[in-house]
Amino acid sequence: MPVNPETLAALQDKYLVLHEFVRAAKNRLDANIWDYLVGATETEATMRRNRMGIDALALRPRVLRDVSEIDTSSTLFGKKVRLPVLLAPVGGLEFMAVGANGAVTAGEGASGFGVPIMLSSVSKPGLEEVAAAATGMKIYQLYVRGDAASVEDSIRRAQDNGYDAFCLTVDTAIYSRRERDIARRFAKPWRATATGDAQRYQAALNWDDVKRIKDAHPAMPLILKGIGTGEDALIACQHGVEVVYVSNHGGRQLDAGRGSIEVLPEVVQAVAGRAKVWVDGGFSRGTDIVKALCLGAECVGLGRLYCYALAADGAAGVVRLLEILENEFRSALGLLGVTSVGQLGPSFVAPSTPTNLPHVHSAFPLLRLDDSGY
């Protein structure tokens, strides 16, 4: 169902800055779901380094250039998108979205604005229902919970339902200790089937599986999400993968890891143009997106950020959030002296000193939220 224009119009004054979505989401969500959304693994160091790495880069503007006309769009898999971002896969969207339609609502928001959604296999409704609602670009992301025949069935269903690409998440061989959930004794409902034999399939996933999938479906763009080193990026290219997706699962998997934007340059160097490079991990502002593109990313995944909007006001909330992000992105491009995504490059960024202590919400220094603790 398309986003209602009247509903969207009503949000133009309700949300003027991004941090207002964060507050609205916290006020609406169950405490367990909120902690799942904002939390990470053990010490949460990787999550904080996502923000620290972004904040440790400064922008280098050029002036006296004609920026009267700015194009914020980009192209993914030969299709135009309004911004070089995608809604990254998030499990349990049915527990976050306003209403009961979860991932369908997210898909409507993505398509209503004009960016892709990457649907997680552990969000409901399933891929068929989301495909019917998401009229724009869509990608299916799989956690492997069965044998090769099960994976093949997921690929076939995604192809039959018009998904533009297929993604394997590769950084969840072992499910991490997420202490916010543990401290609350919160068992996530969407994890109920990911135990025993089901989890062992993900743990056993290896490069031979990637080769089997790519050999069987050479024309289908394949994405590997969760690449964290140049070495693995090189192996991915040797297997013909179309997109190397740099991600640390929002800091939810390996603790004490590097921030995604710190990893990005070595992956771009290793790939050397043989595949596209996408990235996620703490990206929350228009300038964050600019920094990732300057370092060689083609597209930036948004995770927690769009979930706040989804929880606050459903599909229309997602569209409104993306409108504000687009305004930030356009402003950053113009003030850098560029008029399109293709003009960005490494010369526009430089190492600098972070000004905020890293935190899941350090991109929003005006935000003050009470921490209810445990």
Short mmCIF file of C-alpha atoms in Angstrom, two decimals:
data_model
loop_
_atom_site.label_atom_id
_atom_site.label_comp_id
_atom_site.label_asym_id
_atom_site.label_seq_id
_atom_site.Cartn_x
_atom_site.Cartn_y
_atom_site.Cartn_z
CA MET A 1 0.00 0.00 0.00
CA PRO A 2 1.50 3.41 -0.96
CA VAL A 3 2.29 5.86 1.82
CA ASN A 4 -0.71 8.11 2.41
CA PRO A 5 0.19 11.68 1.32
CA GLU A 6 -2.03 13.19 4.02
CA THR A 7 -0.33 11.12 6.71
CA LEU A 8 3.08 12.15 5.41
CA ALA A 9 2.05 15.81 5.25
CA ALA A 10 1.04 15.66 8.91
CA LEU A 11 4.61 14.66 9.82
CA GLN A 12 6.30 17.64 8.14
CA ASP A 13 6.09 19.72 11.30
CA LYS A 14 6.09 16.84 13.78
CA TYR A 15 9.63 15.82 12.83
CA LEU A 16 12.12 18.52 11.90
CA VAL A 17 15.36 16.88 13.11
CA LEU A 18 16.46 13.25 13.23
CA HIS A 19 16.79 12.89 16.99
CA GLU A 20 13.05 13.48 17.38
CA PHE A 21 12.46 10.04 15.89
CA VAL A 22 14.74 8.47 18.51
CA ARG A 23 12.78 9.98 21.38
CA ALA A 24 9.45 9.02 19.83
CA ALA A 25 10.61 5.42 19.35
CA LYS A 26 11.80 5.09 22.94
CA ASN A 27 8.47 6.42 24.20
CA ARG A 28 6.53 3.86 22.18
CA LEU A 29 8.60 0.67 22.25
CA ASP A 30 8.54 -2.04 24.87
CA ALA A 31 11.66 -1.81 27.06
CA ASN A 32 12.93 -5.22 25.88
CA ILE A 33 12.60 -4.28 22.21
CA TRP A 34 14.22 -0.88 22.85
CA ASP A 35 17.25 -2.51 24.46
CA TYR A 36 17.50 -5.01 21.62
CA LEU A 37 17.43 -2.14 19.13
CA VAL A 38 20.05 0.10 20.75
CA GLY A 39 22.22 -2.60 22.32
CA ALA A 40 25.24 -4.52 21.15
CA THR A 41 27.54 -7.30 22.36
CA GLU A 42 29.20 -7.57 25.78
CA THR A 43 31.20 -4.32 26.31
CA GLU A 44 29.58 -2.75 23.22
CA ALA A 45 33.04 -1.58 22.13
CA THR A 46 32.51 -2.42 18.45
CA MET A 47 29.29 -0.43 18.36
CA ARG A 48 31.00 2.56 19.95
CA ARG A 49 33.92 2.29 17.54
CA ASN A 50 31.45 2.49 14.66
CA ARG A 51 30.60 6.00 15.84
CA MET A 52 34.16 6.88 16.90
CA GLY A 53 35.50 5.96 13.46
CA ILE A 54 32.94 8.12 11.69
CA ASP A 55 33.50 11.05 14.05
CA ALA A 56 37.29 10.76 13.66
CA LEU A 57 37.00 11.92 10.07
CA ALA A 58 36.60 15.59 9.17
CA LEU A 59 35.39 17.01 5.86
CA ARG A 60 37.55 19.19 3.58
CA PRO A 61 35.33 21.64 1.69
CA ARG A 62 36.09 23.33 -1.63
CA VAL A 63 34.57 26.74 -2.34
CA LEU A 64 33.60 29.02 -5.22
CA ARG A 65 32.06 26.21 -7.21
CA ASP A 66 28.62 26.37 -8.78
CA VAL A 67 26.39 24.23 -6.54
CA SER A 68 23.07 25.76 -7.54
CA GLU A 69 21.88 22.36 -8.83
CA ILE A 70 22.63 19.28 -6.71
CA ASP A 71 21.70 15.68 -7.54
CA THR A 72 21.57 13.39 -4.48
CA SER A 73 20.62 10.25 -6.43
CA SER A 74 22.73 7.23 -7.26
CA THR A 75 22.51 3.96 -9.19
CA LEU A 76 22.49 0.43 -7.78
CA PHE A 77 22.36 -2.62 -10.07
CA GLY A 78 21.59 -0.26 -12.94
CA LYS A 79 18.55 1.26 -11.22
CA LYS A 80 18.27 4.82 -9.98
CA VAL A 81 17.77 5.37 -6.26
CA ARG A 82 16.93 8.67 -4.62
CA LEU A 83 19.78 8.44 -2.10
CA PRO A 84 22.80 6.10 -1.96
CA VAL A 85 21.36 4.33 1.10
CA LEU A 86 19.35 1.19 1.80
CA LEU A 87 17.27 -0.03 4.70
CA ALA A 88 19.56 -2.70 6.11
CA PRO A 89 18.20 -6.07 7.30
CA VAL A 90 16.91 -6.01 10.87
CA GLY A 91 15.32 -8.95 12.64
CA GLY A 92 12.04 -8.61 14.50
CA LEU A 93 10.61 -5.65 12.61
CA GLU A 94 7.13 -6.96 13.45
CA PHE A 95 7.80 -5.97 17.07
CA MET A 96 8.91 -2.44 16.16
CA ALA A 97 6.62 -1.14 13.44
CA VAL A 98 3.44 0.78 14.14
CA GLY A 99 0.71 -1.75 13.37
CA ALA A 100 1.21 -5.45 12.87
CA ASN A 101 2.81 -5.57 9.43
CA GLY A 102 6.46 -5.12 10.40
CA ALA A 103 8.64 -5.67 7.36
CA VAL A 104 5.77 -4.82 5.01
CA THR A 105 5.55 -1.38 6.60
CA ALA A 106 9.30 -0.92 6.22
CA GLY A 107 9.08 -1.95 2.57
CA GLU A 108 6.32 0.55 1.95
CA GLY A 109 8.44 3.29 3.50
CA ALA A 110 11.51 2.42 1.44
CA SER A 111 9.58 2.30 -1.81
CA GLY A 112 7.57 5.39 -0.89
CA PHE A 113 10.78 7.39 -0.70
CA GLY A 114 12.77 5.63 -3.40
CA VAL A 115 15.52 3.56 -1.77
CA PRO A 116 16.00 -0.23 -1.52
CA ILE A 117 15.05 -2.42 1.40
CA MET A 118 17.09 -5.47 2.30
CA LEU A 119 14.66 -7.84 3.99
CA SER A 120 15.95 -10.01 6.82
CA SER A 121 14.84 -13.64 6.75
CA VAL A 122 14.02 -13.27 10.46
CA SER A 123 11.53 -10.44 10.05
CA LYS A 124 7.84 -10.95 9.38
CA PRO A 125 5.81 -10.98 7.22
CA GLY A 126 7.87 -13.06 4.83
CA LEU A 127 9.44 -12.37 1.48
CA GLU A 128 6.26 -12.85 -0.55
CA GLU A 129 4.25 -10.33 1.46
CA VAL A 130 7.05 -7.77 1.44
CA ALA A 131 7.54 -8.19 -2.29
CA ALA A 132 3.88 -7.36 -2.85
CA ALA A 133 4.19 -4.16 -0.79
CA ALA A 134 7.67 -2.95 -1.75
CA THR A 135 7.31 -1.72 -5.32
CA GLY A 136 10.89 -0.44 -5.55
CA MET A 137 14.24 -2.21 -5.33
CA LYS A 138 14.38 -5.03 -2.81
CA ILE A 139 17.01 -7.53 -1.72
CA TYR A 140 16.55 -10.70 0.29
CA GLN A 141 19.00 -11.48 3.10
CA LEU A 142 19.26 -15.02 4.43
CA TYR A 143 20.41 -16.50 7.71
CA VAL A 144 21.10 -20.11 6.83
CA ARG A 145 18.84 -22.34 8.92
CA GLY A 146 18.78 -25.43 6.73
CA ASP A 147 20.65 -27.51 4.18
CA ALA A 148 21.58 -26.65 0.59
CA ALA A 149 18.08 -27.47 -0.62
CA SER A 150 16.64 -25.02 1.90
CA VAL A 151 18.98 -22.27 0.71
CA GLU A 152 18.09 -23.04 -2.90
CA ASP A 153 14.40 -22.76 -2.06
CA SER A 154 14.96 -19.30 -0.55
CA ILE A 155 16.86 -18.17 -3.64
CA ARG A 156 14.13 -19.47 -5.96
CA ARG A 157 11.39 -17.76 -3.97
CA ALA A 158 13.31 -14.48 -3.95
CA GLN A 159 13.80 -14.66 -7.71
CA ASP A 160 10.17 -15.59 -8.33
CA ASN A 161 9.05 -12.59 -6.28
CA GLY A 162 11.15 -10.00 -8.06
CA TYR A 163 14.00 -9.43 -5.63
CA ASP A 164 16.91 -7.65 -7.29
CA ALA A 165 19.70 -9.48 -5.43
CA PHE A 166 20.36 -12.12 -2.78
CA CYS A 167 22.44 -11.65 0.35
CA LEU A 168 24.14 -14.04 2.74
CA THR A 169 25.05 -12.73 6.17
CA VAL A 170 28.44 -14.20 7.01
CA ASP A 171 29.35 -12.85 10.46
CA THR A 172 26.91 -14.89 12.59
CA ALA A 173 28.57 -18.29 12.76
CA ILE A 174 28.25 -18.01 16.55
CA TYR A 175 25.40 -16.03 18.08
CA SER A 176 26.89 -13.41 20.38
CA ARG A 177 26.25 -12.54 24.02
CA ARG A 178 24.10 -9.43 24.00
CA GLU A 179 24.13 -8.47 27.62
CA ARG A 180 21.21 -6.07 27.58
CA ASP A 181 18.96 -8.91 26.46
CA ILE A 182 20.57 -11.36 28.89
CA ALA A 183 20.27 -8.99 31.83
CA ARG A 184 16.56 -8.55 31.13
CA ARG A 185 16.09 -12.31 30.63
CA PHE A 186 14.62 -11.37 27.26
CA ALA A 187 14.38 -14.21 24.73
CA LYS A 188 13.78 -12.73 21.31
CA PRO A 189 10.83 -14.51 19.66
CA TRP A 190 12.46 -14.46 16.22
CA ARG A 191 15.40 -16.45 17.61
CA ALA A 192 13.18 -19.35 18.69
CA THR A 193 13.97 -21.42 15.60
CA ALA A 194 17.69 -20.56 15.50
CA THR A 195 18.90 -23.18 17.96
CA GLY A 196 20.43 -26.64 17.73
CA ASP A 197 20.65 -27.94 14.17
CA ALA A 198 19.35 -24.67 12.72
CA GLN A 199 22.22 -22.65 14.22
CA ARG A 200 24.75 -25.29 13.17
CA TYR A 201 23.87 -24.68 9.52
CA GLN A 202 24.90 -21.04 9.91
CA ALA A 203 28.04 -22.07 11.79
CA ALA A 204 28.99 -24.46 8.97
CA LEU A 205 28.54 -21.87 6.19
CA ASN A 206 31.78 -21.58 4.19
CA TRP A 207 33.32 -20.50 0.90
CA ASP A 208 32.27 -23.76 -0.78
CA ASP A 209 28.65 -22.74 -0.19
CA VAL A 210 29.31 -19.36 -1.77
CA LYS A 211 30.83 -21.08 -4.80
CA ARG A 212 27.88 -23.48 -5.08
CA ILE A 213 25.37 -20.63 -4.98
CA LYS A 214 27.28 -18.47 -7.45
CA ASP A 215 27.82 -21.38 -9.86
CA ALA A 216 24.11 -22.23 -9.77
CA HIS A 217 22.97 -18.62 -10.19
CA PRO A 218 25.62 -16.73 -12.17
CA ALA A 219 23.23 -13.98 -13.26
CA MET A 220 21.89 -13.25 -9.79
CA PRO A 221 23.77 -10.49 -7.93
CA LEU A 222 25.19 -12.01 -4.74
CA ILE A 223 26.03 -9.94 -1.68
CA LEU A 224 28.12 -11.08 1.29
CA LYS A 225 27.24 -9.03 4.36
CA GLY A 226 29.60 -9.04 7.32
CA ILE A 227 33.00 -8.72 5.64
CA GLY A 228 35.51 -7.25 8.10
CA THR A 229 38.94 -7.59 6.45
CA GLY A 230 40.63 -7.00 3.15
CA GLU A 231 41.65 -10.67 3.07
CA ASP A 232 38.05 -11.89 3.04
CA ALA A 233 37.06 -9.17 0.58
CA LEU A 234 39.68 -10.55 -1.83
CA ILE A 235 38.35 -14.10 -1.45
CA ALA A 236 34.82 -12.83 -2.09
CA CYS A 237 35.97 -11.27 -5.36
CA GLN A 238 37.66 -14.52 -6.34
CA HIS A 239 34.26 -16.20 -5.93
CA GLY A 240 32.56 -13.70 -8.24
CA VAL A 241 30.55 -11.91 -5.55
CA GLU A 242 29.00 -8.70 -6.87
CA VAL A 243 28.84 -6.78 -3.58
CA VAL A 244 31.19 -6.93 -0.61
CA TYR A 245 29.19 -5.54 2.30
CA VAL A 246 31.37 -4.23 5.13
CA SER A 247 29.50 -4.71 8.39
CA ASN A 248 30.01 -5.73 12.00
CA HIS A 249 26.29 -6.27 12.59
CA GLY A 250 25.99 -2.90 14.28
CA GLY A 251 28.42 -4.08 16.93
CA ARG A 252 26.13 -6.99 17.77
CA GLN A 253 28.47 -9.88 16.94
CA LEU A 254 32.22 -9.77 17.66
CA ASP A 255 33.07 -7.48 20.57
CA ALA A 256 36.35 -5.53 20.59
CA GLY A 257 36.21 -5.16 16.81
CA ARG A 258 36.96 -2.21 14.55
CA GLY A 259 34.44 0.34 13.40
CA SER A 260 33.06 -0.33 9.93
CA ILE A 261 34.39 2.91 8.46
CA GLU A 262 37.87 1.97 9.74
CA VAL A 263 37.65 -1.29 7.80
CA LEU A 264 36.28 0.32 4.64
CA PRO A 265 39.55 1.60 3.05
CA GLU A 266 41.34 -1.76 3.24
CA VAL A 267 38.32 -3.52 1.74
CA VAL A 268 38.05 -1.00 -1.10
CA GLN A 269 41.76 -1.49 -1.79
CA ALA A 270 41.45 -5.28 -1.77
CA VAL A 271 38.40 -5.28 -4.03
CA ALA A 272 40.16 -2.98 -6.52
CA GLY A 273 37.03 -2.38 -8.55
CA ARG A 274 36.14 -6.04 -9.06
CA ALA A 275 33.00 -5.70 -6.93
CA LYS A 276 30.95 -2.95 -5.39
CA VAL A 277 31.46 -2.13 -1.72
CA TRP A 278 28.59 -1.35 0.65
CA VAL A 279 28.89 -0.51 4.33
CA ASP A 280 26.84 -0.10 7.49
CA GLY A 281 27.59 0.46 11.14
CA GLY A 282 26.53 3.59 13.00
CA PHE A 283 25.77 5.81 10.00
CA SER A 284 23.20 8.31 11.21
CA ARG A 285 23.65 11.68 9.50
CA GLY A 286 23.99 13.06 5.99
CA THR A 287 27.66 13.83 6.61
CA ASP A 288 28.20 10.22 7.73
CA ILE A 289 27.00 9.03 4.34
CA VAL A 290 29.26 11.52 2.59
CA LYS A 291 32.29 10.18 4.49
CA ALA A 292 31.55 6.58 3.50
CA LEU A 293 31.15 7.51 -0.16
CA CYS A 294 34.39 9.50 -0.09
CA LEU A 295 36.19 6.35 1.10
CA GLY A 296 34.82 4.22 -1.74
CA ALA A 297 31.46 2.84 -0.62
CA GLU A 298 28.74 2.72 -3.26
CA CYS A 299 25.89 2.49 -0.75
CA VAL A 300 25.35 2.93 2.99
CA GLY A 301 23.04 0.72 5.04
CA LEU A 302 20.80 2.27 7.68
CA GLY A 303 19.70 0.00 10.52
CA ARG A 304 18.80 1.47 13.90
CA LEU A 305 18.09 4.85 12.29
CA TYR A 306 15.16 3.73 10.16
CA CYS A 307 13.85 1.51 12.94
CA TYR A 308 13.33 4.60 15.10
CA ALA A 309 11.15 6.09 12.40
CA LEU A 310 9.35 2.81 11.82
CA ALA A 311 8.53 2.59 15.52
CA ALA A 312 7.55 6.24 15.74
CA ASP A 313 5.21 6.57 12.75
CA GLY A 314 5.32 3.55 10.46
CA ALA A 315 5.91 3.85 6.73
CA ALA A 316 5.25 7.58 6.68
CA GLY A 317 7.77 7.98 9.48
CA VAL A 318 10.40 6.19 7.40
CA VAL A 319 9.72 8.48 4.44
CA ARG A 320 9.89 11.59 6.63
CA LEU A 321 13.17 10.46 8.20
CA LEU A 322 14.67 9.88 4.75
CA GLU A 323 13.50 13.33 3.65
CA ILE A 324 15.39 14.93 6.53
CA LEU A 325 18.45 12.76 5.82
CA GLU A 326 18.26 13.79 2.17
CA ASN A 327 18.26 17.46 3.20
CA GLU A 328 21.34 16.89 5.36
CA PHE A 329 23.07 15.02 2.55
CA ARG A 330 22.26 17.69 -0.05
CA SER A 331 23.53 20.42 2.27
CA ALA A 332 26.77 18.54 2.88
CA LEU A 333 27.37 18.02 -0.84
CA GLY A 334 26.81 21.68 -1.61
CA LEU A 335 29.02 22.92 1.21
CA LEU A 336 31.78 20.56 0.07
CA GLY A 337 31.56 22.11 -3.39
CA VAL A 338 30.20 19.08 -5.26
CA THR A 339 26.94 18.59 -7.11
CA SER A 340 26.66 14.81 -7.37
CA VAL A 341 27.68 11.58 -5.67
CA GLY A 342 30.19 10.78 -8.42
CA GLN A 343 32.31 13.82 -7.57
CA LEU A 344 33.11 12.62 -4.04
CA GLY A 345 36.50 11.08 -3.26
CA PRO A 346 39.23 10.70 -0.63
CA SER A 347 40.40 14.32 -0.99
CA PHE A 348 37.26 15.49 0.82
CA VAL A 349 38.07 13.73 4.12
CA ALA A 350 40.91 13.94 6.62
CA PRO A 351 41.67 12.40 10.04
CA SER A 352 40.59 14.56 12.95
CA THR A 353 39.63 14.46 16.62
CA PRO A 354 36.14 13.25 17.60
CA THR A 355 34.20 15.87 19.52
CA ASN A 356 31.65 13.57 21.19
CA LEU A 357 32.17 10.50 23.35
CA PRO A 358 31.16 7.51 21.21
CA HIS A 359 27.71 6.15 21.98
CA VAL A 360 24.86 4.59 20.04
CA HIS A 361 23.28 8.07 19.94
CA SER A 362 26.38 10.27 19.82
CA ALA A 363 25.33 11.48 16.38
CA PHE A 364 22.56 13.35 18.19
CA PRO A 365 24.23 15.56 20.83
CA LEU A 366 21.01 17.46 21.52
CA LEU A 367 19.23 14.27 22.57
CA ARG A 368 18.77 13.51 26.26
CA LEU A 369 17.21 10.17 27.15
CA ASP A 370 16.73 8.70 30.59
CA ASP A 371 18.51 5.36 31.09
CA SER A 372 16.16 3.16 33.08
CA GLY A 373 18.93 0.64 33.79
CA TYR A 374 18.07 -2.86 34.93
#
